[in-house]
Amino acid sequence: MAVSKKAREQHEPFVGPTTILSLTLASVSPQKMSSHRSISSFLPRFRYASTIAFGRRVAELDAKAIRELPTHELLQRLGYIRQDHAGLVHWLPLGLRTLRNIETIIGKRMTECGSLEVALSSISGSELWKKTGRWGNEELFKLKGDFCLVPTCEEEITRLVNDAVSSYKELPLVVHQITRKYRDEKRPRAGLLRGREFLMKDAYSFDSDEAGGLATFERLNSAYRAIFTDLRVPFVAANADSGDIGGDLSTEWHYRHSSGEDVLFECSGCGSVSNSEKATSVPAETEPAARRAKAAYFTTQSRDKLVVMYYPEDRVLNPQFARSEIPDLDLSLRDEAAVLEIFEDEDAFLSKWIVRIMDPRVTRETDLPDLKVPYHRNAMSTFLDVPLVEAREGEVCGSCFEGTLSASRAIEVGHTFYLDEKYSSALGAGFTDESGAFTPFKMGCYGIGVSRLVAAIAEVLRDSQGLRWPATVAPYKVGIVPGSGADEEVITKAKTQLEEAGFSVLEDSRPKVSVGKRLRENKCLGLPLQIIIGKLYPLVEIEVRGQRFGTTSEEAQRSGKWNWEVVSSDVGEKHLVHVDDLVEVVGVLLKDL
């Protein structure tokens, strides 16, 4: 049953598509509507249906399913998102409200730190990507005519700023956008956590010198701390490797959780936190030397040194660590045969140098493989005790050499990079300095996975009863479930007062659905507070669904300022409040959730 255009014009716009209302409210038949009441009397019910019931399959969820379903499947069953193809997601009304709340938090903090908002095209030409050496990236969605769907915008924003800025007097500059990005994931998984299309906040900074660039990098990191604090989920910042983005200084932002794909190491001594690609370690005194070692072959940018890394055969090599001793190490050439070919000439070992690097677990007791090229001992140098392998829990920190490393799994939700001149030099982008000379921009880039955050927060905070959103993120801050015998005018008045106070409210007045079932289903949705107005009126019950992050409400309750008490309950934290004090108490409770 579709609602007519005339009916739509006479009433408030529906939150969701009106054409699906007959599917979501099977209890309301066209015959009943035409023979008993006008359509206007059903609008509140329709509005609820198009907001909540659209896409929901809660009836299929029993307690076991709620506990065991993967989070991306739970989000679909509850009507937050819909996934019809791997890596591609449709946003439904509940999910979109959640997403918009996160966008608002991020946008506010970015503006406060002095960033200007832009919106770049999602399509980019190949010429810029070829100049920066990234056109060969296998994860690029390439289109006809040498175009691609952008996974990130370093190339385009650098050209844009280069055209707009000519003098050092116009710097520093920070710009950001929240737009859809695309990555040709070969194995998309976990719904929003690793998709082919995703919503991302990406920001870019441009400075005139290194000191200014590093200061901007720290300023943006401070903005990130404020953003993640506002989201009210415990987070950790970790030292990280910059990877293909570039630069040698970067910070990852994580939520610790057992389902995470990343591994973080934290030192009990210096307190540093690093991801597995950055954390270095040395063996404990009691750890035996490796019995056998492997050798990995690399070269330098100048191709005049053969670099041989020796590491335990049962460990994972991270050749990046060798850059502490060989700054010009070229890791773009990973094919061993291609490296060895450079040094197989009979005269090569006389004119070129061999550098051996030994992991601290490789000692005189370790069996070493033979070198695969001719060599002369007078053309060889050796570095000992250079950590070369990924750390393990219980080993000694490679930064302070005192503390012990503990490992935890985590979900990455943001990353900040100091890029230096990687992109500006490659693209010939810069400005005129005080002396009149052309100088490349000192750049940084800063990303947050906005759609990824929805999935990560849901994953980290969910419990046996379903989702639990922080108050700043939840699609609605308050849910109202009228109890048996509830007066409709009382419900409407309470809802109106809460909305006028700035609290988004979802009322569940579905007919022929018991109060208990509505409470269970709405708990599963994860709204921070549920209000039950019924037989105890003028006293109102408030059930706390969200996770506590503060003690404001405890202090306020003890003060006795309002008619308010905490009551014992087998459903969790529960409060009994006089309706006259409802708005104030709700406000206090939400500050902690």
Coordinates of C-alpha atoms in Angstrom, one line a residue:
M1 CA 0.0 0.0 0.0
A2 CA 1.6 3.3 -1.1
V3 CA 0.6 6.6 0.6
S4 CA -0.6 9.2 -1.8
K5 CA 1.3 12.3 -2.7
K6 CA -1.6 14.4 -1.3
A7 CA -1.3 12.5 2.1
R8 CA 2.4 13.1 2.2
E9 CA 2.0 16.8 1.6
Q10 CA -0.6 17.1 4.4
H11 CA 1.6 15.5 7.1
E12 CA 5.2 15.6 8.2
P13 CA 7.7 13.8 6.0
F14 CA 8.2 10.1 6.8
V15 CA 11.6 9.1 8.1
G16 CA 11.8 6.1 5.8
P17 CA 10.3 5.1 2.5
T18 CA 6.5 5.0 2.6
T19 CA 6.2 2.3 0.1
I20 CA 7.4 -0.4 2.6
L21 CA 5.0 0.5 5.4
S22 CA 2.5 -2.3 4.5
L23 CA 5.4 -4.7 4.8
T24 CA 6.4 -3.5 8.2
L25 CA 3.0 -3.2 9.8
A26 CA 1.2 -6.3 8.8
S27 CA -1.2 -5.8 11.7
V28 CA -2.7 -2.8 9.9
S29 CA -4.6 -3.9 6.9
P30 CA -5.9 -1.6 4.1
Q31 CA -9.4 -2.7 4.9
K32 CA -9.1 -1.5 8.5
M33 CA -7.7 1.8 7.4
S34 CA -10.4 2.5 4.9
S35 CA -13.3 1.4 7.1
H36 CA -12.4 2.7 10.5
R37 CA -10.0 5.6 10.6
S38 CA -8.2 8.1 8.4
I39 CA -4.6 7.6 7.5
S40 CA -3.6 10.5 9.9
S41 CA -4.4 8.4 12.9
F42 CA -1.8 5.9 11.9
L43 CA 1.1 8.3 11.3
P44 CA 2.9 7.8 14.6
R45 CA 2.8 4.1 14.1
F46 CA 4.0 4.4 10.5
R47 CA 6.8 6.7 11.5
Y48 CA 8.0 4.1 14.0
A49 CA 7.7 1.4 11.4
S50 CA 9.7 3.3 8.8
T51 CA 12.4 4.2 11.3
I52 CA 12.8 0.9 13.1
A53 CA 10.9 -2.0 11.4
F54 CA 12.3 -1.1 8.0
G55 CA 14.9 -3.9 7.5
R56 CA 14.5 -5.5 10.9
R57 CA 14.3 -9.2 11.5
V58 CA 14.2 -9.2 15.2
A59 CA 11.7 -12.0 15.4
E60 CA 14.4 -14.3 14.1
L61 CA 16.7 -13.4 17.1
D62 CA 16.6 -15.5 20.1
A63 CA 18.9 -15.1 23.1
K64 CA 21.5 -17.5 21.6
A65 CA 21.5 -15.8 18.3
I66 CA 22.0 -12.4 19.9
R67 CA 25.0 -13.7 21.8
E68 CA 26.6 -15.6 18.9
L69 CA 25.8 -13.7 15.7
P70 CA 28.8 -11.8 14.2
T71 CA 28.3 -8.1 14.8
H72 CA 27.9 -7.3 11.1
E73 CA 25.0 -9.8 10.9
L74 CA 23.5 -8.4 14.1
L75 CA 23.5 -4.9 12.6
Q76 CA 21.7 -6.2 9.6
R77 CA 19.1 -8.2 11.6
L78 CA 18.4 -5.0 13.7
G79 CA 17.9 -2.9 10.6
Y80 CA 21.0 -0.7 10.8
I81 CA 22.5 -1.8 7.5
R82 CA 21.9 -4.1 4.6
Q83 CA 24.6 -6.0 2.8
D84 CA 23.6 -7.6 -0.6
H85 CA 27.1 -8.0 -1.9
A86 CA 30.5 -8.6 -0.2
G87 CA 32.1 -5.3 0.8
L88 CA 29.0 -3.2 -0.2
V89 CA 26.6 -1.8 2.4
H90 CA 23.3 0.0 2.2
W91 CA 22.6 2.4 5.2
L92 CA 19.1 2.1 6.7
P93 CA 17.5 4.8 8.9
L94 CA 18.9 3.6 12.2
G95 CA 22.4 3.1 10.8
L96 CA 22.4 6.4 9.0
R97 CA 21.4 8.3 12.2
T98 CA 24.3 6.6 14.0
L99 CA 26.7 7.4 11.2
R100 CA 25.6 11.0 11.1
N101 CA 26.2 11.4 14.8
I102 CA 29.8 10.2 14.4
E103 CA 30.3 12.5 11.4
T104 CA 29.1 15.5 13.6
I105 CA 31.5 14.7 16.4
I106 CA 34.4 14.4 13.9
G107 CA 33.5 17.5 11.9
K108 CA 33.2 19.6 15.1
R109 CA 36.6 18.8 16.4
M110 CA 38.2 19.2 12.9
T111 CA 36.8 22.7 12.6
E112 CA 37.9 23.5 16.1
C113 CA 41.5 22.7 15.2
G114 CA 41.4 25.1 12.3
S115 CA 40.7 22.7 9.4
L116 CA 38.7 23.8 6.4
E117 CA 36.1 21.4 5.0
V118 CA 36.2 20.5 1.3
A119 CA 34.6 17.8 -0.9
L120 CA 36.8 16.3 -3.6
S121 CA 35.6 14.1 -6.5
S122 CA 35.7 10.3 -5.9
I123 CA 37.3 9.9 -9.4
S124 CA 40.9 10.7 -10.1
G125 CA 43.1 10.7 -13.2
S126 CA 46.0 8.3 -13.5
E127 CA 48.6 11.0 -14.3
L128 CA 49.0 12.0 -10.7
W129 CA 49.1 8.5 -9.3
K130 CA 51.8 7.5 -11.8
K131 CA 53.9 10.4 -10.7
T132 CA 53.7 9.3 -7.0
G133 CA 54.3 5.6 -8.0
R134 CA 50.9 4.4 -6.7
W135 CA 49.1 3.7 -10.0
G136 CA 50.2 0.0 -9.8
N137 CA 48.5 -0.5 -6.4
E138 CA 46.4 -3.7 -6.8
E139 CA 43.6 -2.3 -4.5
L140 CA 42.8 0.6 -6.9
F141 CA 39.4 0.4 -8.6
K142 CA 40.5 1.4 -12.1
L143 CA 38.0 2.8 -14.7
K144 CA 38.1 3.2 -18.4
G145 CA 40.1 6.2 -19.7
D146 CA 42.9 5.9 -17.1
F147 CA 40.8 6.9 -14.1
C148 CA 40.3 5.3 -10.7
L149 CA 37.9 5.5 -7.7
V150 CA 40.0 7.1 -5.0
P151 CA 40.9 5.2 -1.8
T152 CA 42.5 8.3 -0.5
C153 CA 43.3 11.8 -1.9
E154 CA 46.9 12.7 -1.4
E155 CA 47.5 13.2 -5.1
E156 CA 44.4 15.3 -5.8
I157 CA 44.5 17.5 -2.7
T158 CA 48.2 18.2 -3.3
R159 CA 47.5 19.5 -6.8
L160 CA 44.5 21.5 -5.6
V161 CA 46.5 23.2 -2.8
N162 CA 49.4 23.8 -5.2
D163 CA 47.1 25.7 -7.5
A164 CA 45.6 27.7 -4.6
V165 CA 48.7 28.5 -2.5
S166 CA 51.7 30.4 -3.8
S167 CA 53.4 32.0 -0.7
Y168 CA 54.6 30.9 2.7
K169 CA 52.3 33.6 4.1
E170 CA 49.3 31.4 3.2
L171 CA 50.6 28.5 5.4
P172 CA 49.9 26.5 7.4
L173 CA 46.8 25.0 5.9
V174 CA 44.7 22.1 6.9
V175 CA 41.7 20.8 4.9
H176 CA 39.4 17.8 5.5
Q177 CA 36.5 16.0 4.0
I178 CA 34.1 13.2 5.0
T179 CA 33.3 11.3 1.8
R180 CA 33.0 7.8 0.3
K181 CA 36.2 6.0 -0.6
Y182 CA 36.8 2.8 -2.6
R183 CA 39.2 0.0 -2.3
D184 CA 39.2 -3.2 -4.4
E185 CA 39.5 -5.6 -1.5
K186 CA 40.2 -9.1 -2.7
R187 CA 38.7 -10.6 0.4
P188 CA 36.2 -8.1 1.9
R189 CA 35.0 -9.3 5.3
A190 CA 33.3 -8.4 8.6
G191 CA 30.8 -6.1 6.9
L192 CA 31.8 -2.5 7.6
L193 CA 35.2 -3.3 9.0
R194 CA 36.7 -4.2 5.6
G195 CA 34.6 -3.2 2.6
R196 CA 35.0 -2.1 -0.9
E197 CA 33.2 1.1 -0.3
F198 CA 33.5 3.0 3.0
L199 CA 33.0 6.5 4.5
M200 CA 36.2 8.1 5.6
K201 CA 37.3 11.4 7.1
D202 CA 40.6 12.3 5.5
A203 CA 42.5 15.5 6.3
Y204 CA 45.7 16.9 4.8
S205 CA 48.1 19.5 6.2
F206 CA 50.5 21.8 4.4
D207 CA 53.4 23.6 6.2
S208 CA 56.4 25.7 5.2
D209 CA 59.0 23.9 7.2
E210 CA 59.6 20.7 9.3
A211 CA 59.1 22.4 12.6
G212 CA 55.7 23.7 11.5
G213 CA 54.8 20.3 9.9
L214 CA 55.5 18.4 13.1
A215 CA 53.6 21.0 15.2
T216 CA 50.6 20.5 12.9
F217 CA 51.0 16.8 13.2
E218 CA 50.8 17.0 17.0
R219 CA 47.8 19.5 16.8
L220 CA 45.9 17.0 14.7
N221 CA 46.8 14.2 17.0
S222 CA 45.3 16.3 19.9
A223 CA 42.1 16.7 17.8
Y224 CA 42.0 12.9 17.4
R225 CA 42.2 12.4 21.1
A226 CA 39.3 14.8 21.5
I227 CA 37.3 13.0 18.9
F228 CA 37.8 9.5 20.4
T229 CA 37.1 10.9 23.9
D230 CA 33.8 12.3 22.6
L231 CA 32.9 8.9 21.2
R232 CA 33.2 7.5 24.7
V233 CA 34.9 4.2 23.9
P234 CA 38.2 3.4 25.5
F235 CA 41.0 3.9 22.9
V236 CA 44.7 3.6 22.5
A237 CA 47.2 5.4 20.3
A238 CA 50.0 3.3 19.0
N239 CA 53.3 4.0 17.2
A240 CA 53.0 2.6 13.7
D241 CA 54.7 2.0 10.4
S242 CA 53.6 4.3 7.6
G243 CA 53.5 1.6 4.9
D244 CA 52.6 2.7 1.3
I245 CA 51.3 6.1 2.4
G246 CA 54.8 7.3 3.1
G247 CA 56.7 9.2 5.7
D248 CA 58.5 7.8 8.8
L249 CA 56.2 9.1 11.6
S250 CA 52.7 7.8 12.1
T251 CA 50.2 7.0 14.9
E252 CA 47.4 4.4 14.7
W253 CA 44.2 4.7 16.8
H254 CA 42.7 1.5 18.1
Y255 CA 40.0 -0.1 20.1
R256 CA 41.3 -3.1 22.0
H257 CA 39.2 -6.2 21.3
S258 CA 39.8 -9.9 20.9
S259 CA 38.3 -9.8 17.4
G260 CA 40.8 -7.3 16.1
E261 CA 43.1 -8.1 13.2
D262 CA 45.9 -5.9 14.6
V263 CA 48.3 -6.8 17.4
L264 CA 49.5 -4.1 19.8
F265 CA 52.5 -4.4 22.2
E266 CA 52.7 -2.4 25.3
C267 CA 55.8 -2.0 27.5
S268 CA 55.6 -2.4 31.2
G269 CA 58.6 -0.1 31.6
C270 CA 58.4 2.9 29.3
G271 CA 54.7 2.5 28.6
S272 CA 55.1 2.8 24.9
V273 CA 52.5 1.1 22.7
S274 CA 53.3 0.0 19.1
N275 CA 51.7 -2.2 16.5
S276 CA 53.3 -5.4 15.4
E277 CA 55.0 -3.7 12.4
K278 CA 56.7 -1.2 14.7
A279 CA 57.3 -2.9 18.0
T280 CA 60.9 -4.1 18.4
S281 CA 62.0 -6.6 21.0
V282 CA 65.1 -8.4 22.3
P283 CA 65.1 -11.8 23.9
A284 CA 64.9 -12.3 27.6
E285 CA 68.1 -13.4 29.3
T286 CA 66.6 -16.9 29.8
E287 CA 65.6 -17.3 26.1
P288 CA 67.9 -19.7 24.3
A289 CA 69.7 -18.7 21.1
A290 CA 68.1 -19.8 17.8
R291 CA 69.3 -23.2 16.6
R292 CA 69.1 -22.3 12.9
A293 CA 68.8 -19.0 11.0
K294 CA 67.4 -18.0 7.7
A295 CA 69.0 -15.3 5.5
A296 CA 67.1 -12.7 3.5
Y297 CA 68.7 -10.7 0.8
F298 CA 68.2 -7.0 0.0
T299 CA 70.1 -4.1 -1.5
T300 CA 70.4 -0.3 -1.1
Q301 CA 69.1 2.5 -3.3
S302 CA 72.5 2.9 -4.9
R303 CA 72.8 -0.8 -5.6
D304 CA 76.3 -0.9 -4.2
K305 CA 75.6 -2.9 -1.1
L306 CA 74.2 -6.4 -0.6
V307 CA 72.3 -6.5 2.7
V308 CA 71.9 -9.9 4.3
M309 CA 69.6 -10.3 7.3
Y310 CA 70.0 -13.3 9.6
Y311 CA 67.0 -14.2 11.8
P312 CA 65.6 -17.3 13.6
E313 CA 63.9 -19.7 11.1
D314 CA 60.7 -19.8 13.3
R315 CA 60.2 -16.1 13.4
V316 CA 58.7 -13.5 11.1
L317 CA 61.2 -11.1 9.5
N318 CA 60.4 -7.3 9.4
P319 CA 63.1 -5.8 7.2
Q320 CA 61.9 -2.3 8.0
F321 CA 63.7 -2.7 11.3
A322 CA 67.1 -2.8 9.5
R323 CA 66.6 0.8 8.4
S324 CA 68.0 1.9 11.8
E325 CA 71.4 0.8 10.5
I326 CA 70.9 1.0 6.7
P327 CA 68.8 4.2 6.1
D328 CA 69.0 3.8 2.3
L329 CA 67.7 0.2 2.4
D330 CA 65.6 -0.4 -0.8
L331 CA 62.6 -2.6 0.2
S332 CA 60.9 -2.1 -3.2
L333 CA 63.0 -5.0 -4.6
R334 CA 61.8 -8.0 -2.7
D335 CA 62.7 -10.7 -5.2
E336 CA 65.7 -12.6 -4.0
A337 CA 66.8 -13.7 -7.4
A338 CA 66.7 -10.2 -8.7
V339 CA 68.8 -8.9 -5.8
L340 CA 71.4 -11.7 -6.1
E341 CA 71.7 -11.1 -9.9
I342 CA 73.1 -7.7 -9.2
F343 CA 76.0 -9.2 -7.2
E344 CA 76.6 -12.5 -9.1
D345 CA 79.1 -11.0 -11.5
E346 CA 82.6 -12.3 -10.8
D347 CA 84.0 -8.8 -10.3
A348 CA 81.0 -7.5 -8.3
F349 CA 82.2 -8.8 -5.0
L350 CA 85.4 -6.9 -5.4
S351 CA 83.7 -3.5 -6.1
K352 CA 80.6 -3.9 -3.9
W353 CA 80.1 -4.2 -0.2
I354 CA 78.3 -6.9 1.8
V355 CA 76.5 -5.9 5.0
R356 CA 75.4 -8.7 7.3
I357 CA 72.8 -7.8 10.0
M358 CA 72.3 -10.3 12.9
D359 CA 69.1 -10.5 15.0
P360 CA 70.0 -10.7 18.7
R361 CA 68.6 -14.2 18.8
V362 CA 71.3 -15.3 16.3
T363 CA 74.5 -16.0 18.1
R364 CA 77.7 -18.1 17.6
E365 CA 75.7 -21.1 18.6
T366 CA 73.3 -20.6 15.6
D367 CA 73.7 -22.5 12.4
L368 CA 74.0 -19.9 9.6
P369 CA 73.2 -20.6 5.9
D370 CA 76.0 -20.1 3.4
L371 CA 76.1 -16.8 1.4
K372 CA 74.7 -17.2 -2.1
V373 CA 77.2 -14.9 -3.8
P374 CA 81.0 -14.7 -3.9
Y375 CA 82.5 -12.5 -1.3
H376 CA 85.7 -11.1 0.1
R377 CA 86.1 -10.7 3.9
N378 CA 87.7 -7.3 3.4
A379 CA 84.5 -6.1 1.7
M380 CA 82.1 -7.1 4.4
S381 CA 80.8 -5.5 7.6
T382 CA 78.6 -7.0 10.3
F383 CA 76.0 -5.4 12.6
L384 CA 75.1 -7.5 15.7
D385 CA 72.1 -7.4 18.0
V386 CA 69.7 -5.6 15.6
P387 CA 66.1 -6.6 16.2
L388 CA 64.8 -7.9 12.9
V389 CA 61.7 -10.0 13.7
E390 CA 58.2 -9.3 14.9
A391 CA 58.0 -9.1 18.7
R392 CA 56.3 -11.7 20.9
E393 CA 54.6 -11.3 24.2
G394 CA 56.9 -11.7 27.2
E395 CA 60.0 -10.4 25.4
V396 CA 62.0 -7.3 26.4
C397 CA 61.1 -4.0 25.0
G398 CA 63.4 -2.9 22.2
S399 CA 63.0 0.8 23.0
C400 CA 63.9 1.0 26.7
F401 CA 65.4 -2.5 27.1
E402 CA 63.9 -2.8 30.5
G403 CA 60.2 -3.5 30.4
T404 CA 58.3 -6.6 29.3
L405 CA 56.0 -6.6 26.3
S406 CA 52.3 -7.6 26.7
A407 CA 50.3 -8.2 23.5
S408 CA 46.6 -7.5 22.8
R409 CA 44.5 -7.6 19.7
A410 CA 42.8 -4.4 18.5
I411 CA 40.6 -2.8 15.8
E412 CA 42.2 0.1 13.9
V413 CA 39.9 3.0 13.5
G414 CA 42.2 5.9 12.6
H415 CA 45.7 6.7 11.4
T416 CA 47.8 9.9 11.3
F417 CA 50.9 10.4 9.2
Y418 CA 53.7 13.0 8.9
L419 CA 54.5 12.7 5.1
D420 CA 57.3 15.3 4.9
E421 CA 57.8 15.9 1.1
K422 CA 56.9 12.5 -0.3
Y423 CA 53.9 13.8 -2.4
S424 CA 54.8 17.5 -2.8
S425 CA 58.2 16.6 -4.3
A426 CA 56.9 13.9 -6.6
L427 CA 54.2 16.3 -7.9
G428 CA 56.3 19.5 -8.0
A429 CA 53.9 21.1 -5.4
G430 CA 55.1 23.9 -3.2
F431 CA 55.4 27.6 -2.5
T432 CA 57.7 30.6 -2.6
D433 CA 59.6 31.0 0.7
E434 CA 60.8 34.2 2.4
S435 CA 63.9 34.3 0.2
G436 CA 61.9 33.9 -3.0
A437 CA 62.9 30.3 -3.6
F438 CA 60.5 27.5 -4.5
T439 CA 60.1 25.0 -1.6
P440 CA 58.0 21.8 -1.5
F441 CA 55.2 21.6 1.1
K442 CA 55.8 19.7 4.3
M443 CA 52.7 17.5 4.5
G444 CA 50.7 15.3 6.8
C445 CA 47.6 13.2 6.2
Y446 CA 45.0 12.1 8.8
G447 CA 42.3 9.4 8.4
I448 CA 39.4 8.1 10.4
G449 CA 37.2 5.2 9.2
V450 CA 33.8 6.7 9.8
S451 CA 31.7 3.8 8.7
R452 CA 34.3 1.5 10.2
L453 CA 33.7 3.2 13.6
V454 CA 30.0 2.1 13.6
A455 CA 31.0 -1.5 13.3
A456 CA 34.0 -1.2 15.7
I457 CA 31.9 0.5 18.5
A458 CA 29.1 -2.1 18.0
E459 CA 31.7 -4.9 18.3
V460 CA 33.5 -3.5 21.4
L461 CA 30.5 -2.6 23.4
R462 CA 27.9 -5.3 22.6
D463 CA 26.8 -7.8 25.3
S464 CA 24.5 -10.8 25.6
Q465 CA 21.4 -8.6 25.2
G466 CA 22.5 -6.9 22.0
L467 CA 24.1 -3.6 21.1
R468 CA 25.0 -0.8 23.5
W469 CA 25.7 2.6 22.0
P470 CA 27.3 5.5 23.8
A471 CA 24.9 8.4 24.2
T472 CA 26.9 10.6 21.7
V473 CA 26.7 7.9 19.0
A474 CA 23.3 6.2 19.5
P475 CA 20.6 6.8 16.8
Y476 CA 18.3 7.8 19.6
K477 CA 19.3 8.7 23.1
V478 CA 16.1 7.6 24.7
G479 CA 13.5 4.9 24.0
I480 CA 10.0 5.2 25.4
V481 CA 8.0 2.0 25.9
P482 CA 4.5 2.6 27.1
G483 CA 3.4 0.1 29.7
S484 CA 0.0 -1.5 30.1
G485 CA -2.7 1.1 30.6
A486 CA -0.5 4.0 29.7
D487 CA -2.3 7.2 28.9
E488 CA -1.5 8.4 25.3
E489 CA -1.5 12.1 26.3
V490 CA 1.0 11.4 29.1
I491 CA 3.3 9.6 26.7
T492 CA 3.1 12.4 24.2
K493 CA 3.8 15.0 26.8
A494 CA 6.8 13.2 28.1
K495 CA 8.2 12.6 24.7
T496 CA 7.6 16.3 23.7
Q497 CA 9.4 17.5 26.8
L498 CA 12.4 15.3 26.2
E499 CA 12.6 16.3 22.6
E500 CA 12.4 20.0 23.5
A501 CA 15.3 19.5 25.9
G502 CA 17.4 18.2 23.0
F503 CA 17.1 14.5 23.5
S504 CA 16.2 12.3 20.4
V505 CA 13.4 10.0 21.4
L506 CA 12.1 6.8 19.8
E507 CA 8.6 5.7 21.0
D508 CA 7.6 2.1 20.6
S509 CA 3.8 1.9 20.8
R510 CA 3.4 -1.0 18.5
P511 CA 0.0 -2.7 18.9
K512 CA -0.3 -6.4 19.6
V513 CA 3.3 -6.6 20.8
S514 CA 3.7 -7.2 24.5
V515 CA 5.6 -4.7 26.7
G516 CA 8.1 -7.4 27.6
K517 CA 8.8 -8.1 24.0
R518 CA 9.1 -4.5 23.1
L519 CA 11.6 -3.9 25.9
R520 CA 13.7 -6.9 24.9
E521 CA 13.8 -5.8 21.2
N522 CA 14.6 -2.2 22.0
K523 CA 17.3 -3.3 24.4
C524 CA 18.8 -5.2 21.6
L525 CA 18.9 -1.9 19.5
G526 CA 21.3 -0.5 22.1
L527 CA 19.7 2.8 23.0
P528 CA 21.3 4.2 26.2
L529 CA 18.1 4.7 28.1
Q530 CA 14.7 3.1 28.1
I531 CA 11.8 4.8 29.7
I532 CA 8.7 2.8 30.8
I533 CA 5.6 4.8 31.5
G534 CA 2.7 2.8 32.9
K535 CA 1.1 1.5 36.1
L536 CA 3.5 3.4 38.4
Y537 CA 2.7 6.8 36.9
P538 CA 3.5 9.6 38.0
L539 CA 6.6 7.6 38.7
V540 CA 8.5 6.6 35.6
E541 CA 11.0 3.7 35.2
I542 CA 14.3 4.3 33.5
E543 CA 16.4 1.3 32.5
V544 CA 20.1 2.0 31.7
R545 CA 21.3 0.1 28.7
G546 CA 24.5 2.0 27.9
Q547 CA 27.9 1.4 29.4
R548 CA 28.9 3.8 32.1
F549 CA 31.9 6.1 31.5
G550 CA 31.4 8.5 34.3
T551 CA 29.9 9.1 37.8
T552 CA 28.0 12.3 37.3
S553 CA 24.6 10.6 37.9
E554 CA 25.7 8.9 41.0
E555 CA 26.8 12.2 42.6
A556 CA 23.5 13.9 41.5
Q557 CA 21.4 11.0 42.8
R558 CA 23.1 11.2 46.2
S559 CA 22.5 14.9 46.4
G560 CA 18.7 14.3 46.7
K561 CA 18.0 17.2 44.4
W562 CA 15.2 15.4 42.5
N563 CA 12.6 12.8 43.3
W564 CA 14.7 9.9 42.2
E565 CA 15.9 6.6 43.5
V566 CA 17.9 3.6 42.2
V567 CA 15.9 0.4 42.5
S568 CA 17.0 -3.2 42.6
S569 CA 16.3 -5.0 39.3
D570 CA 17.1 -8.3 37.6
V571 CA 17.4 -6.5 34.2
G572 CA 20.4 -4.3 35.2
E573 CA 20.6 -0.7 36.4
K574 CA 17.1 0.8 37.0
H575 CA 15.9 4.1 38.2
L576 CA 12.5 5.3 39.5
V577 CA 11.8 9.0 38.8
H578 CA 8.9 11.4 39.3
V579 CA 7.7 12.5 35.9
D580 CA 8.3 16.2 36.8
D581 CA 12.0 15.4 37.2
L582 CA 12.3 13.2 34.2
V583 CA 14.0 15.6 31.8
E584 CA 16.6 16.6 34.4
V585 CA 17.4 13.0 35.4
V586 CA 17.6 11.8 31.8
G587 CA 20.1 14.6 31.1
V588 CA 22.3 13.7 34.1
L589 CA 22.2 9.9 33.2
L590 CA 23.2 10.5 29.6
K591 CA 26.3 12.5 30.7
D592 CA 27.8 9.2 31.9
L593 CA 26.7 6.9 29.0

